[in-house]
Amino acid sequence: MSEVVTYQREGAVGVITVNYPPVNALGHAVRSGLLAALEQGQQDAEAKALLLVCEGRTFIAGADIREFGKPMQEPGLPSVVETFERSDKPIIAAIHGTALGGGLEMALGCHYRVALDSAKVGLPEVKLGLLPGAGGTQRLPRLAGAQVSLDMITSGNFVSADEALQNGIVDAVESGSDVKAVGLAFARKVIDEGKPVRRVRDLNDKVDAEKGSDIFDQYRAGLQKKARGLFSPFKCVDAVEAAFQLPFADGMKRERELFMECMESPQRAGLVHAFFAEREVSKVPGLAKDTPVRDVNSVGIIGAGTMGGGIAMNFANVGIPVRLLEVKQEALDKGLAIIRRNYENTARKGRITQAQVEERMALIQPTLSYDDFADVDLVIEAVFENMGVKKDIFGTLDKVCKPGAILASNTSTLDIDEIASATRRPQDVVGMHFFSPANVMKLLENVCGSQTADDVKATVMAVAKRIKKVGVLVGNCYGFVGNRMLHQRGAEATKLVNEGASPQQVDKVLTDLGFPMGQFAMSDLAGIDVGYRIREERRKAGEDVPASWMDKLAEEGRLGQKTQAGVYLYEEGSRKPVVDPKVDALIAEFRKEQGIEPREISDQEILERCMYVMINEGAKILEEGIAARALDVDIVWIYGYGFPAYRGGPMFWADQVGVKEIYDTVKRFHDTLGGDQWKPAALLERLASEGKTFGSL
Ligand code: T1G
């Protein structure tokens, strides 16, 4: 008897129990244990029906993702499911928590399914670059039909127990929390009513009824936009379609072929890396897991602009009261009006109720006085990027706030230590860098000053989780992790345009790689004046910042989307960038002034210069300890800048491209283009010479 799967009979019901924390994933031990327990149940003459149930927080949540990429050990999951289905004793699956992927497929291999009303079911394999590979694409359609199966399998979204009942995925939904009692009651009913063994593989009405349907081609057309650049969603459609074209056994073969294609794709590797990396970032090397966290039951936010308002919403959304401070009443009123409009829009889409709008608005208390910050647990300053202003504010906070209050800045580039120097409590000062729009983007860069206390670090990481952000702890330098790398990409992209590329050519290379928008479309979104002001500040501080055609845009008032003209044109109410010949003329004029003879630039050169300069900067960030691990850099870029998760993030992608290839190219650019940004990072050089990867760090 395995210790992760046990068998014991209760009356006439043989109970097979899985107990493999944290989520009863179908690792090799569980798969073997299930077959052993089933065998016992078959041999047990007293057992008239069998019950599959799980201990812990959830029913089986899928295959064990940690096994992917390693040689598969028998028994494979499809055969385990098939063995359950062939049982001549009725088997009931009792579902609680989230029955996902292989877990739901196990349940579909059983003959009946009962779920607690709090349970959810799903086939999220597509989010890992896969498709259900243990019969889900063949059995689900036999219960729920084509549309529901396609929706669930290509989106990977979970459905509630009630929805699963309506769709025929489960046979009953029961209230309460004792899933074993619910399962036993259902099993006894099956015995008492003499219900037959009902194998899903034999239910062909739904697949026969929709044979030859054009829903599959329609679905593929719809995925062209939604799943741009992705591989497995299209394979999901092919697999489900096979259920409507082939006998079950052949459909299973087809599913297996398609599953293996997905398993071998680099996108599966990228998405699985992203899955684990998103969880690893909250485990900070050097920060003890049991570091105490301070209570955060009230928050003060300074600045009711776009960022401050968005940040306030994050806390109100999870029931934490917020004091929102501005210097003028009209700024407060404007900020609150924008927050209300955002909530009303969400309510209009049905995602929250009107009552929730009012609840959340009531949690955001406006104020013009710092006195209202006297007892808040956390303050987040979100005013514009001027060090003098920030230091004044932190000087005031130091006087007003209670001991132990955490004083955070939402600065996107400025020095946390310098900000902290305006207070007598640098240990309580930290950066909490939100990404615009702050109530939408999931990334939160938590920036440590040199004196930030460990419990402050642990607290802001816990706050990230609480407000449903992905928090990454980073060190203090210009631009921290994300913006420091973005700054290099932006500078290189601008130079490429100086030398002969067009903004739209550069942007297309980046969107073809999988970014949701290119460098210049992003500048138009953020505002051309943002970069312009930073360059002007740096020029005033005596830095040698070269002239840029982007400056000309700002000087002509072309600030981007907010003025309907920037690098691109924007129709009224539209965010779609439209190429503007006037900008091409402005760039040509700029080149002439600078004495630059434009040249044809290949997409490959654009890709290498925009991406490898980022990788080189990422390597410097790692060797300086600004980011603890390569996976932290990956998560910053996936959740802060839309780096395609199916490529795993910039450092994972660099490993797939080849560290040596990148090092050689960076070195070549250093020789031909010059500039510190092309000086190969020592870490990059070492990994290349040792034949190692960023993932090996
Ligand atoms: N395999 C291995 N570990 C897993 C896991 C899995 N499937 N799911 C979660 N974990 C770990 C996770 O790494 C973390 O570990 C801990 O459990 C808690 O997770 C053939 C091939 C179930 C909704 O895609 O969606 O079946 O950090 O922090 O927020 O067709 O985990 O504590 O060490 O996320 O409460 C399909 C993926 C697999 C489900 C719980 N299944 N998991 O969320 O906790 S492919 C999935 C989730 C498959 C078959 C195919 C979530 C969750 P640690 P957590 P949570």
mmCIF file of C-alpha atoms and ligand atoms in Angstrom, residues 22-23 25-26 57-58 61-66 68 77-78 98 100-103 105 123-125 127-128 130-136 158 256 259 263 275-276 279-280 282-283 289, ligand 1:
data_model
loop_
_atom_site.group_PDB
_atom_site.id
_atom_site.type_symbol
_atom_site.label_atom_id
_atom_site.label_comp_id
_atom_site.label_asym_id
_atom_site.label_seq_id
_atom_site.Cartn_x
_atom_site.Cartn_y
_atom_site.Cartn_z
ATOM 1 C CA PRO A 22 0.000 20.335 -1.497
ATOM 2 C CA VAL A 23 -2.506 19.671 -4.292
ATOM 3 C CA ALA A 25 -0.792 16.201 -8.087
ATOM 4 C CA LEU A 26 -0.609 13.013 -10.110
ATOM 5 C CA ARG A 57 -7.262 21.419 0.249
ATOM 6 C CA THR A 58 -8.366 20.055 -3.086
ATOM 7 C CA ALA A 61 -5.178 19.497 -9.308
ATOM 8 C CA GLY A 62 -3.500 17.869 -12.290
ATOM 9 C CA ALA A 63 -0.426 16.063 -13.456
ATOM 10 C CA ASP A 64 2.697 16.831 -11.464
ATOM 11 C CA ILE A 65 4.147 19.695 -13.495
ATOM 12 C CA ARG A 66 7.548 19.103 -11.922
ATOM 13 C CA PHE A 68 7.494 17.626 -17.283
ATOM 14 C CA LEU A 77 -1.934 8.901 -16.694
ATOM 15 C CA PRO A 78 -4.038 7.930 -19.754
ATOM 16 C CA THR A 98 -10.248 22.506 -7.791
ATOM 17 C CA LEU A 100 -7.971 20.448 -12.718
ATOM 18 C CA GLY A 101 -6.248 18.947 -15.722
ATOM 19 C CA GLY A 102 -5.398 15.334 -15.087
ATOM 20 C CA GLY A 103 -7.488 15.583 -11.924
ATOM 21 C CA GLU A 105 -9.592 13.664 -16.387
ATOM 22 C CA LEU A 123 -8.687 21.834 -17.947
ATOM 23 C CA PRO A 124 -5.992 24.568 -17.707
ATOM 24 C CA GLU A 125 -3.325 22.644 -19.639
ATOM 25 C CA LYS A 127 -1.949 27.778 -19.876
ATOM 26 C CA LEU A 128 1.109 25.528 -19.703
ATOM 27 C CA LEU A 130 -0.293 21.840 -23.438
ATOM 28 C CA LEU A 131 -3.685 20.227 -23.965
ATOM 29 C CA PRO A 132 -5.530 17.686 -21.784
ATOM 30 C CA GLY A 133 -3.451 14.545 -22.435
ATOM 31 C CA ALA A 134 -5.366 11.894 -20.468
ATOM 32 C CA GLY A 135 -8.578 11.762 -22.431
ATOM 33 C CA GLY A 136 -10.023 15.162 -21.511
ATOM 34 C CA PHE A 158 -12.219 27.002 -14.278
ATOM 35 C CA ARG A 256 -1.687 11.667 -27.690
ATOM 36 C CA PHE A 259 -0.204 16.293 -26.725
ATOM 37 C CA MET A 263 4.962 18.796 -24.728
ATOM 38 C CA PHE A 275 4.251 29.024 -13.692
ATOM 39 C CA PHE A 276 6.888 28.017 -11.172
ATOM 40 C CA ARG A 279 5.549 31.157 -7.190
ATOM 41 C CA GLU A 280 9.274 31.182 -6.549
ATOM 42 C CA SER A 282 7.683 35.140 -3.234
ATOM 43 C CA LYS A 283 10.399 32.955 -1.671
ATOM 44 C CA LYS A 289 10.306 32.327 5.558
HETATM 45 N N1 T1G B 1 2.061 20.071 -10.118
HETATM 46 C C1 T1G B 1 3.020 20.308 -9.182
HETATM 47 N N2 T1G B 1 2.934 21.272 -8.231
HETATM 48 C C2 T1G B 1 1.837 22.037 -8.238
HETATM 49 C C3 T1G B 1 0.801 21.868 -9.184
HETATM 50 C C4 T1G B 1 0.946 20.827 -10.155
HETATM 51 N N3 T1G B 1 -0.007 20.577 -11.075
HETATM 52 N N4 T1G B 1 -0.155 22.802 -8.937
HETATM 53 C C5 T1G B 1 0.270 23.512 -7.872
HETATM 54 N N5 T1G B 1 1.450 23.062 -7.462
HETATM 55 C C6 T1G B 1 2.222 23.550 -6.301
HETATM 56 C C7 T1G B 1 2.680 24.982 -6.511
HETATM 57 O O1 T1G B 1 3.904 25.001 -7.233
HETATM 58 C C8 T1G B 1 2.855 25.438 -5.070
HETATM 59 O O2 T1G B 1 4.050 24.850 -4.601
HETATM 60 C C9 T1G B 1 1.714 24.737 -4.361
HETATM 61 O O3 T1G B 1 1.339 23.615 -5.189
HETATM 62 C C10 T1G B 1 0.498 25.614 -4.152
HETATM 63 O O4 T1G B 1 0.159 26.137 -5.430
HETATM 64 C C11 T1G B 1 -2.237 15.009 -18.392
HETATM 65 C C12 T1G B 1 -0.667 17.128 -18.442
HETATM 66 C C13 T1G B 1 -4.151 24.251 -7.907
HETATM 67 C C14 T1G B 1 -5.323 26.426 -8.409
HETATM 68 O O5 T1G B 1 -2.276 23.456 -14.426
HETATM 69 O O6 T1G B 1 -3.568 26.288 -10.938
HETATM 70 O O7 T1G B 1 -2.715 17.804 -15.764
HETATM 71 O O8 T1G B 1 5.216 27.009 -4.001
HETATM 72 O O9 T1G B 1 0.649 28.529 -4.844
HETATM 73 O O10 T1G B 1 -2.820 29.716 -5.382
HETATM 74 O O11 T1G B 1 -3.901 16.486 -18.990
HETATM 75 O O12 T1G B 1 -1.691 25.783 -8.067
HETATM 76 O O13 T1G B 1 3.950 25.712 -2.244
HETATM 77 O O14 T1G B 1 6.083 24.756 -3.230
HETATM 78 O O15 T1G B 1 -0.624 27.940 -6.945
HETATM 79 O O16 T1G B 1 -3.991 27.923 -3.971
HETATM 80 C C15 T1G B 1 -2.828 20.845 -14.979
HETATM 81 C C16 T1G B 1 -1.852 24.259 -11.763
HETATM 82 C C17 T1G B 1 -1.443 20.268 -15.025
HETATM 83 C C18 T1G B 1 -3.014 23.359 -12.175
HETATM 84 C C19 T1G B 1 -3.848 26.191 -6.411
HETATM 85 N N6 T1G B 1 -3.064 21.486 -13.712
HETATM 86 N N7 T1G B 1 -2.000 24.723 -10.404
HETATM 87 O O17 T1G B 1 -3.562 27.556 -6.396
HETATM 88 O O18 T1G B 1 -1.688 27.594 -4.685
HETATM 89 S S1 T1G B 1 -1.052 19.594 -16.591
HETATM 90 C C20 T1G B 1 -2.742 22.787 -13.537
HETATM 91 C C21 T1G B 1 -2.863 25.764 -10.108
HETATM 92 C C22 T1G B 1 -2.052 18.182 -16.691
HETATM 93 C C23 T1G B 1 -2.929 16.282 -17.994
HETATM 94 C C24 T1G B 1 -2.039 17.481 -18.001
HETATM 95 C C25 T1G B 1 -2.855 26.237 -8.675
HETATM 96 C C26 T1G B 1 -4.059 25.753 -7.869
HETATM 97 P P1 T1G B 1 4.879 25.628 -3.438
HETATM 98 P P2 T1G B 1 -0.344 27.656 -5.534
HETATM 99 P P3 T1G B 1 -3.077 28.284 -5.055
#
